[in-house]
Amino acid sequence: MYREVLENIFSVGFVDWHVRDFHGYETSQGSTYNAYLVKDEKTALIDTVKEPYAADLLANITELVPLDQIDYIVCNHAEPDHAGALAEVLAAIPGATLLCDKKCKTILSKHFDISGWNIQVVEGGETVSLGKRSLRFYETPMVHWPESMATYVPEEKLLFSMDAFGQHYATSGRFDDEVPISTAMAEAKTYYANIVMLYGEEVAKLLAPGVLPEIEIIAPSHGVIWRKYVNDILDAYRDWCVFRPVPKVLVLFDTMWQSTERMARAISEGATVPGVEVKVIHVRRSNLTIIADEVLDAACVAVGTSTLNQQMMPMMGATLTYLKGLSPRNKAGFAFGSFGWSKGGAGDVEEILREMEWEITRKAIRSPYRPTDEILEECRQAGEELAIKALETACAD
Ligand code: FEO
C-alpha cells in the first residue's frame, strides 16, 4: 500500500504495528520504516526498509511504477532499519544507481558485498536532477550516525530528514494532521530522547539560522510526515537539543524493602509545590525508554537506590549506564538511598551524577535501614529545594 505525499511523490514504506523492542527501545506503539518514491523523468526511491520487509516495499513500488523504471535509490543512512533491504532491492532493480555519501558507502561495504552495486557518491550541497524536480543532499553527520544525510526537494521545499524528526509510531495516518498531534509530538520526544539526545550539539548546528533550507514538509524515516506542524517540531527540536528545562522534578529510585521508596515519597511530597510537575519512577517497574524521555526536559532529578551487595541495585545501574551514554545536560539533583552494613548504593549514584556533570544540590541522603522521621524530613526539605531550583532554572532559561 502506498500514500501520496504530493503529486508524484509517494510514501511506500512499511508500517510495523507489532515491533515492541527496537534494539532495546520499547516501541509501545510500533514503528514505521518510511521509504519514498519520487516520480519524474527519472524516478528515485528514497531509502528502503528493514530487511524482512523488502518484498512489501517492492510490492508497494510496483503499484506505482515498474521496478526497471527506477533510476536512483538514495541511501540517507546505513543503519539496517533503512538500508537492510538494499541487497534485495538492488537485486530486483539492478539498473538503479545508488546515491550515498562517502562514509555511507564505507559502512554499507561492512554490511554487504557491494562489489556489484552501481554506487554514485554524492556530497553535501550536490544536486541530482530528476527532470522537473531535483534532489539536493545535506550531510548531517552524527544526527545520528557519521554518514547520516538528508535529501531535499527544493521545488517542493520538502526534506527527507532521515531519522531526525521521526517517531516510533505505527498508525494508519501518514501525516501529522491525520493523527492526534499530542501523540505524534510525544512520540517524537521519546524518539529524540532515546536516539538523538547524545547528539544535541550536532542538532543545534543543523538548526542554526541559514544551515537548512526553507522547509514546508518534513518526511522522516519513522512515523508521520510533518506538514501542518512543521514549525512545532522544529521548535521542539530547538528546545530539546539545548535541554531547555521545564519546571519538573523527577524522582528515580529502586528499592529492596521500601526504605528507599519511603525516602522517594518524602522527596516527592516536598517537591510538590505550585507550578512544579513531580514525577516518581520506580525504575524496575518502568523502562529505560520512558526514563530517558522524562529526563530529557526535567530541570531536576533525584536518584535513589538501596544498597545491594555493597553497591547500587542492578536496574539502577542499568538506568544510569543508559543515561550516561545519552549524556543529558543542564540538570541538577542529588542521590539518596538506604543501606544496611555497607554504604555503597547512594555513593555509586552520586559519582555517576558527577560524571554526567549534573549540578549536585546536596550531599547524598543516606538512611541506615528504615528512614527515621528526621531523615524523612530531610528528604522533604531536599525535595522542596529541588522544586524551587526547578522553578528558578526553568524561568531563567
Ligand atoms: Fe532509523 Fe538510525 O535508524
Short mmCIF file of C-alpha atoms and ligand atoms in Angstrom, two decimals:
data_model
loop_
_atom_site.label_atom_id
_atom_site.label_comp_id
_atom_site.label_asym_id
_atom_site.label_seq_id
_atom_site.Cartn_x
_atom_site.Cartn_y
_atom_site.Cartn_z
CA MET A 1 0.00 0.00 0.00
CA TYR A 2 1.23 3.50 -0.78
CA ARG A 3 0.10 7.01 0.11
CA GLU A 4 0.51 10.15 -1.96
CA VAL A 5 2.58 12.82 -0.22
CA LEU A 6 2.44 15.31 -3.09
CA GLU A 7 1.69 14.83 -6.76
CA ASN A 8 4.10 12.12 -7.94
CA ILE A 9 5.74 11.79 -4.54
CA PHE A 10 4.62 8.74 -2.56
CA SER A 11 5.17 7.08 0.78
CA VAL A 12 5.95 3.43 0.02
CA GLY A 13 7.46 2.12 3.27
CA PHE A 14 6.27 -0.42 5.82
CA VAL A 15 4.12 0.05 8.91
CA ASP A 16 5.40 -2.28 11.63
CA TRP A 17 2.45 -2.49 14.01
CA HIS A 18 3.93 -5.21 16.18
CA VAL A 19 7.55 -4.33 16.90
CA ARG A 20 7.97 -3.75 20.64
CA ASP A 21 11.75 -3.95 21.01
CA PHE A 22 13.88 -1.77 18.76
CA HIS A 23 17.40 -2.57 19.91
CA GLY A 24 16.21 -2.07 23.48
CA TYR A 25 13.95 0.92 22.76
CA GLU A 26 10.47 -0.18 23.91
CA THR A 27 8.30 0.76 20.96
CA SER A 28 4.93 0.54 22.66
CA GLN A 29 3.19 1.96 19.57
CA GLY A 30 5.17 0.01 16.96
CA SER A 31 7.09 1.84 14.27
CA THR A 32 7.28 2.52 10.56
CA TYR A 33 10.20 2.28 8.17
CA ASN A 34 9.44 5.04 5.73
CA ALA A 35 10.59 4.98 2.13
CA TYR A 36 9.51 7.43 -0.53
CA LEU A 37 9.19 7.36 -4.29
CA VAL A 38 9.70 10.49 -6.39
CA LYS A 39 8.39 10.01 -9.92
CA ASP A 40 9.66 12.31 -12.63
CA GLU A 41 11.53 11.99 -15.94
CA LYS A 42 13.81 9.98 -13.73
CA THR A 43 12.44 8.15 -10.72
CA ALA A 44 14.11 7.95 -7.32
CA LEU A 45 13.47 5.74 -4.32
CA ILE A 46 14.44 7.46 -1.08
CA ASP A 47 15.69 4.82 1.35
CA THR A 48 14.46 1.27 1.87
CA VAL A 49 13.14 -0.65 4.89
CA LYS A 50 14.19 -3.36 7.34
CA GLU A 51 15.36 -6.46 5.52
CA PRO A 52 12.31 -8.68 6.33
CA TYR A 53 10.01 -6.15 4.65
CA ALA A 54 11.85 -5.83 1.33
CA ALA A 55 9.10 -7.68 -0.55
CA ASP A 56 6.45 -5.37 0.94
CA LEU A 57 8.42 -2.34 -0.21
CA LEU A 58 8.86 -3.74 -3.70
CA ALA A 59 5.14 -4.55 -3.89
CA ASN A 60 4.24 -1.01 -2.86
CA ILE A 61 6.55 0.42 -5.51
CA THR A 62 5.21 -1.89 -8.20
CA GLU A 63 1.74 -0.47 -7.66
CA LEU A 64 3.13 2.84 -8.88
CA VAL A 65 5.88 2.11 -11.36
CA PRO A 66 7.61 -0.89 -12.96
CA LEU A 67 10.77 -1.62 -10.99
CA ASP A 68 13.00 -1.24 -14.06
CA GLN A 69 11.93 2.39 -14.32
CA ILE A 70 13.64 3.34 -11.06
CA ASP A 71 16.83 5.23 -11.84
CA TYR A 72 18.11 6.11 -8.38
CA ILE A 73 17.99 4.71 -4.89
CA VAL A 74 19.09 7.21 -2.26
CA CYS A 75 20.61 5.80 0.92
CA ASN A 76 20.50 8.55 3.50
CA HIS A 77 21.57 6.28 6.36
CA ALA A 78 23.23 2.87 6.53
CA GLU A 79 21.50 1.60 9.69
CA PRO A 80 19.70 -1.69 8.95
CA ASP A 81 16.18 -0.39 9.63
CA HIS A 82 16.54 1.68 6.45
CA ALA A 83 19.31 0.04 4.48
CA GLY A 84 18.67 -3.57 5.49
CA ALA A 85 16.61 -4.27 2.38
CA LEU A 86 19.15 -2.74 -0.02
CA ALA A 87 20.61 -6.02 -1.23
CA GLU A 88 17.21 -7.44 -2.10
CA VAL A 89 16.00 -4.17 -3.61
CA LEU A 90 19.10 -3.72 -5.75
CA ALA A 91 18.83 -7.33 -6.90
CA ALA A 92 15.27 -6.55 -8.04
CA ILE A 93 16.31 -3.24 -9.63
CA PRO A 94 19.79 -3.97 -10.97
CA GLY A 95 19.83 -0.93 -13.26
CA ALA A 96 19.43 1.59 -10.44
CA THR A 97 22.23 3.83 -9.26
CA LEU A 98 22.69 4.02 -5.51
CA LEU A 99 23.29 7.58 -4.29
CA CYS A 100 25.01 7.92 -0.93
CA ASP A 101 27.80 9.84 0.71
CA LYS A 102 31.33 8.53 1.05
CA LYS A 103 31.01 7.45 4.68
CA CYS A 104 27.77 5.66 3.90
CA LYS A 105 29.45 3.72 1.12
CA THR A 106 32.13 2.59 3.57
CA ILE A 107 29.59 1.48 6.16
CA LEU A 108 27.48 -0.30 3.54
CA SER A 109 30.61 -2.17 2.46
CA LYS A 110 30.87 -3.56 6.02
CA HIS A 111 27.29 -4.83 5.90
CA PHE A 112 27.04 -6.04 2.31
CA ASP A 113 29.07 -7.27 -0.60
CA ILE A 114 28.75 -4.07 -2.63
CA SER A 115 31.09 -5.14 -5.43
CA GLY A 116 28.25 -5.47 -7.96
CA TRP A 117 26.43 -2.30 -6.91
CA ASN A 118 26.40 0.79 -9.08
CA ILE A 119 27.18 3.45 -6.48
CA GLN A 120 27.49 7.17 -7.13
CA VAL A 121 28.99 9.01 -4.17
CA VAL A 122 27.39 12.38 -3.55
CA GLU A 123 28.48 15.26 -1.34
CA GLY A 124 26.61 17.78 0.76
CA GLY A 125 25.28 20.57 -1.45
CA GLU A 126 25.31 18.40 -4.55
CA THR A 127 22.13 18.24 -6.64
CA VAL A 128 20.85 15.47 -8.89
CA SER A 129 18.15 16.45 -11.36
CA LEU A 130 15.16 14.17 -11.86
CA GLY A 131 13.54 16.42 -14.50
CA LYS A 132 11.08 18.93 -13.11
CA ARG A 133 12.28 18.18 -9.62
CA SER A 134 15.68 17.60 -8.11
CA LEU A 135 17.35 16.07 -5.10
CA ARG A 136 19.80 18.10 -3.07
CA PHE A 137 21.85 16.40 -0.41
CA TYR A 138 22.66 17.68 3.07
CA GLU A 139 25.23 15.84 5.12
CA THR A 140 24.07 15.67 8.74
CA PRO A 141 26.98 13.91 10.49
CA MET A 142 26.16 12.36 13.87
CA VAL A 143 22.45 13.01 13.52
CA HIS A 144 22.69 10.32 14.44
CA TRP A 145 25.38 8.26 12.63
CA PRO A 146 28.55 9.56 10.97
CA GLU A 147 27.20 9.05 7.46
CA SER A 148 23.71 10.42 8.07
CA MET A 149 22.37 12.54 5.26
CA ALA A 150 19.10 14.29 4.41
CA THR A 151 17.69 14.75 0.93
CA TYR A 152 15.84 17.91 -0.07
CA VAL A 153 13.48 18.56 -2.96
CA PRO A 154 13.88 22.32 -3.48
CA GLU A 155 10.93 22.61 -5.85
CA GLU A 156 8.60 21.43 -3.05
CA LYS A 157 10.59 22.62 -0.01
CA LEU A 158 10.36 19.01 1.12
CA LEU A 159 13.04 17.47 3.35
CA PHE A 160 13.50 13.72 3.58
CA SER A 161 15.04 14.10 7.01
CA MET A 162 16.06 10.51 7.77
CA ASP A 163 15.77 9.66 11.49
CA ALA A 164 15.62 13.32 12.57
CA PHE A 165 12.06 14.36 13.48
CA GLY A 166 11.00 10.70 13.41
CA GLN A 167 8.76 8.83 15.79
CA HIS A 168 8.34 5.14 16.56
CA TYR A 169 4.63 5.34 15.88
CA ALA A 170 2.67 2.87 13.77
CA THR A 171 -0.52 4.46 12.53
CA SER A 172 -2.81 4.42 9.52
CA GLY A 173 -2.39 8.20 9.37
CA ARG A 174 0.61 9.17 7.31
CA PHE A 175 0.55 12.88 8.18
CA ASP A 176 0.72 14.88 11.38
CA ASP A 177 -2.79 16.22 10.76
CA GLU A 178 -4.22 12.71 10.46
CA VAL A 179 -3.30 11.63 13.99
CA PRO A 180 -3.70 13.17 17.45
CA ILE A 181 -0.92 15.76 17.34
CA SER A 182 -0.22 15.34 21.06
CA THR A 183 0.62 11.67 20.41
CA ALA A 184 2.87 12.47 17.45
CA MET A 185 4.73 15.11 19.46
CA ALA A 186 5.03 12.82 22.48
CA GLU A 187 6.44 10.00 20.33
CA ALA A 188 8.82 12.47 18.65
CA LYS A 189 10.07 13.50 22.10
CA THR A 190 10.56 9.90 23.19
CA TYR A 191 12.40 9.24 19.93
CA TYR A 192 14.62 12.29 20.35
CA ALA A 193 15.42 11.35 23.96
CA ASN A 194 16.43 7.80 23.15
CA ILE A 195 18.04 8.13 19.73
CA VAL A 196 19.23 11.70 19.26
CA MET A 197 19.83 13.11 22.75
CA LEU A 198 23.56 12.45 22.73
CA TYR A 199 23.94 14.49 19.56
CA GLY A 200 22.27 17.70 20.68
CA GLU A 201 25.25 19.83 19.68
CA GLU A 202 25.11 18.48 16.13
CA VAL A 203 21.35 19.08 16.03
CA ALA A 204 21.86 22.65 17.23
CA LYS A 205 24.41 23.28 14.46
CA LEU A 206 21.96 21.93 11.90
CA LEU A 207 19.12 24.11 13.19
CA ALA A 208 21.21 27.28 13.31
CA PRO A 209 19.88 30.02 11.03
CA GLY A 210 20.83 29.62 7.39
CA VAL A 211 22.01 26.00 7.57
CA LEU A 212 18.90 24.20 6.40
CA PRO A 213 16.80 25.45 3.51
CA GLU A 214 13.22 26.65 3.81
CA ILE A 215 11.08 23.65 4.75
CA GLU A 216 7.36 23.15 4.21
CA ILE A 217 7.24 19.36 4.59
CA ILE A 218 9.44 17.08 6.68
CA ALA A 219 9.25 13.45 5.66
CA PRO A 220 11.21 11.45 8.26
CA SER A 221 12.15 7.79 8.14
CA HIS A 222 9.88 6.84 11.04
CA GLY A 223 6.35 7.85 11.90
CA VAL A 224 4.19 10.56 10.43
CA ILE A 225 5.11 13.23 7.91
CA TRP A 226 5.12 16.79 9.24
CA ARG A 227 3.17 19.18 7.02
CA LYS A 228 0.87 21.12 9.37
CA TYR A 229 3.06 21.21 12.45
CA VAL A 230 6.47 21.74 10.83
CA ASN A 231 7.29 24.78 12.96
CA ASP A 232 6.15 22.96 16.10
CA ILE A 233 8.51 20.05 15.60
CA LEU A 234 11.38 22.36 14.59
CA ASP A 235 10.80 24.46 17.73
CA ALA A 236 10.62 21.33 19.86
CA TYR A 237 13.97 20.15 18.47
CA ARG A 238 15.45 23.58 19.22
CA ASP A 239 14.35 23.16 22.85
CA TRP A 240 15.41 19.53 23.20
CA CYS A 241 18.86 19.99 21.67
CA VAL A 242 19.79 22.51 24.37
CA PHE A 243 17.97 20.59 27.14
CA ARG A 244 15.66 23.52 27.76
CA PRO A 245 14.26 22.61 31.19
CA VAL A 246 10.64 22.59 32.22
CA PRO A 247 9.75 23.03 35.91
CA LYS A 248 9.73 19.32 36.59
CA VAL A 249 11.25 17.30 39.42
CA LEU A 250 11.84 13.70 38.56
CA VAL A 251 12.43 11.14 41.32
CA LEU A 252 14.01 7.89 40.11
CA PHE A 253 14.52 5.06 42.54
CA ASP A 254 14.87 1.34 43.11
CA THR A 255 14.18 -0.23 46.47
CA MET A 256 14.53 -3.54 48.34
CA TRP A 257 12.35 -3.26 51.45
CA GLN A 258 10.67 0.11 50.80
CA SER A 259 13.10 2.22 52.84
CA THR A 260 14.41 3.99 49.72
CA GLU A 261 10.84 4.11 48.43
CA ARG A 262 9.77 5.96 51.61
CA MET A 263 12.58 8.43 51.00
CA ALA A 264 11.48 8.86 47.37
CA ARG A 265 7.93 9.51 48.52
CA ALA A 266 9.09 12.12 51.04
CA ILE A 267 11.19 13.86 48.38
CA SER A 268 8.23 13.94 46.00
CA GLU A 269 6.00 15.34 48.76
CA GLY A 270 8.49 18.12 49.41
CA ALA A 271 8.80 18.86 45.70
CA THR A 272 5.05 19.17 45.25
CA VAL A 273 4.74 22.93 45.11
CA PRO A 274 2.59 25.05 42.78
CA GLY A 275 3.99 25.34 39.27
CA VAL A 276 6.17 22.26 39.50
CA GLU A 277 5.37 18.91 37.96
CA VAL A 278 6.62 15.97 40.01
CA LYS A 279 7.09 12.50 38.58
CA VAL A 280 8.17 9.45 40.55
CA ILE A 281 9.50 6.41 38.71
CA HIS A 282 10.35 3.05 40.27
CA VAL A 283 12.94 2.13 37.67
CA ARG A 284 12.36 -1.62 37.97
CA ARG A 285 8.67 -1.13 37.17
CA SER A 286 9.24 1.24 34.29
CA ASN A 287 11.66 1.03 31.36
CA LEU A 288 14.72 2.83 30.05
CA THR A 289 12.81 4.35 27.13
CA ILE A 290 10.33 6.13 29.38
CA ILE A 291 13.04 7.16 31.84
CA ALA A 292 15.15 8.82 29.11
CA ASP A 293 12.07 10.64 27.85
CA GLU A 294 11.32 12.02 31.31
CA VAL A 295 14.93 13.02 31.97
CA LEU A 296 15.25 14.97 28.70
CA ASP A 297 13.35 18.06 29.85
CA ALA A 298 13.38 17.67 33.66
CA ALA A 299 15.08 20.57 35.39
CA CYS A 300 15.91 18.47 38.47
CA VAL A 301 16.33 14.78 39.14
CA ALA A 302 16.72 12.95 42.47
CA VAL A 303 18.11 9.45 42.11
CA GLY A 304 17.86 6.85 44.85
CA THR A 305 18.78 3.23 45.42
CA SER A 306 19.02 0.76 48.20
CA THR A 307 22.39 -0.85 48.71
CA LEU A 308 22.59 -4.41 47.44
CA ASN A 309 25.81 -6.39 47.62
CA GLN A 310 27.65 -3.20 48.58
CA GLN A 311 26.55 -1.30 45.51
CA MET A 312 23.55 0.26 43.82
CA MET A 313 20.76 -2.03 42.70
CA PRO A 314 21.18 -3.61 39.25
CA MET A 315 18.32 -1.83 37.48
CA MET A 316 19.57 1.50 38.80
CA GLY A 317 22.97 0.54 37.41
CA ALA A 318 21.38 -0.11 34.03
CA THR A 319 19.43 3.14 34.21
CA LEU A 320 22.48 5.26 34.96
CA THR A 321 24.60 3.43 32.38
CA TYR A 322 21.95 4.20 29.78
CA LEU A 323 21.59 7.82 30.85
CA LYS A 324 25.36 8.34 30.96
CA GLY A 325 25.53 7.14 27.37
CA LEU A 326 22.82 9.60 26.31
CA SER A 327 24.59 12.36 28.26
CA PRO A 328 21.68 14.50 29.43
CA ARG A 329 22.88 18.02 30.32
CA ASN A 330 21.60 21.00 32.23
CA LYS A 331 20.31 19.01 35.22
CA ALA A 332 20.54 19.50 38.96
CA GLY A 333 19.91 16.81 41.52
CA PHE A 334 21.18 14.59 44.28
CA ALA A 335 21.49 10.95 45.32
CA PHE A 336 19.71 9.19 48.14
CA GLY A 337 19.10 5.71 49.46
CA SER A 338 19.11 3.23 52.30
CA PHE A 339 21.84 0.88 53.39
CA GLY A 340 22.48 -1.78 55.99
CA TRP A 341 26.12 -2.52 56.76
CA SER A 342 27.65 -1.09 53.61
CA LYS A 343 27.09 2.42 52.23
CA GLY A 344 27.71 1.74 48.54
CA GLY A 345 24.41 2.48 46.79
CA ALA A 346 23.83 6.21 47.09
CA GLY A 347 27.55 6.89 46.75
CA ASP A 348 27.64 5.00 43.45
CA VAL A 349 24.76 7.10 42.19
CA GLU A 350 26.32 10.39 43.27
CA GLU A 351 29.54 9.51 41.48
CA ILE A 352 27.71 8.95 38.21
CA LEU A 353 25.69 12.15 38.58
CA ARG A 354 29.00 13.98 38.90
CA GLU A 355 30.40 12.16 35.87
CA MET A 356 27.38 13.39 33.91
CA GLU A 357 28.31 16.92 35.05
CA TRP A 358 24.99 17.50 36.79
CA GLU A 359 24.88 20.15 39.46
CA ILE A 360 24.83 18.30 42.80
CA THR A 361 22.49 20.27 45.02
CA ARG A 362 23.39 18.44 48.24
CA LYS A 363 25.38 15.56 49.62
CA ALA A 364 23.71 12.16 49.21
CA ILE A 365 20.98 11.49 51.78
CA ARG A 366 21.61 8.09 53.31
CA SER A 367 19.42 6.11 55.65
CA PRO A 368 20.68 3.20 57.73
CA TYR A 369 17.91 0.64 57.33
CA ARG A 370 14.46 2.30 57.85
CA PRO A 371 14.43 6.08 57.43
CA THR A 372 13.69 7.88 60.69
CA ASP A 373 11.30 10.80 60.90
CA GLU A 374 14.34 13.10 60.85
CA ILE A 375 15.64 11.54 57.64
CA LEU A 376 12.22 11.71 56.02
CA GLU A 377 12.00 15.37 56.95
CA GLU A 378 15.42 15.93 55.40
CA CYS A 379 14.09 14.26 52.24
CA ARG A 380 11.05 16.55 52.23
CA GLN A 381 13.25 19.61 52.56
CA ALA A 382 15.56 18.35 49.83
CA GLY A 383 12.54 17.81 47.57
CA GLU A 384 11.32 21.34 48.22
CA GLU A 385 14.77 22.72 47.44
CA LEU A 386 14.75 20.83 44.17
CA ALA A 387 11.33 22.22 43.29
CA ILE A 388 12.50 25.78 43.93
CA LYS A 389 15.60 25.09 41.87
CA ALA A 390 13.42 23.68 39.06
CA LEU A 391 11.23 26.79 39.05
CA GLU A 392 14.25 29.09 39.02
CA THR A 393 16.04 27.15 36.29
CA ALA A 394 13.01 26.89 34.04
CA CYS A 395 12.12 30.59 34.49
CA ALA A 396 15.70 31.76 33.96
CA ASP A 397 16.11 29.77 30.77
FE1 FEO B 1 16.02 4.61 11.98
FE2 FEO B 1 19.23 5.29 12.70
O1 FEO B 1 17.85 4.27 12.02
#
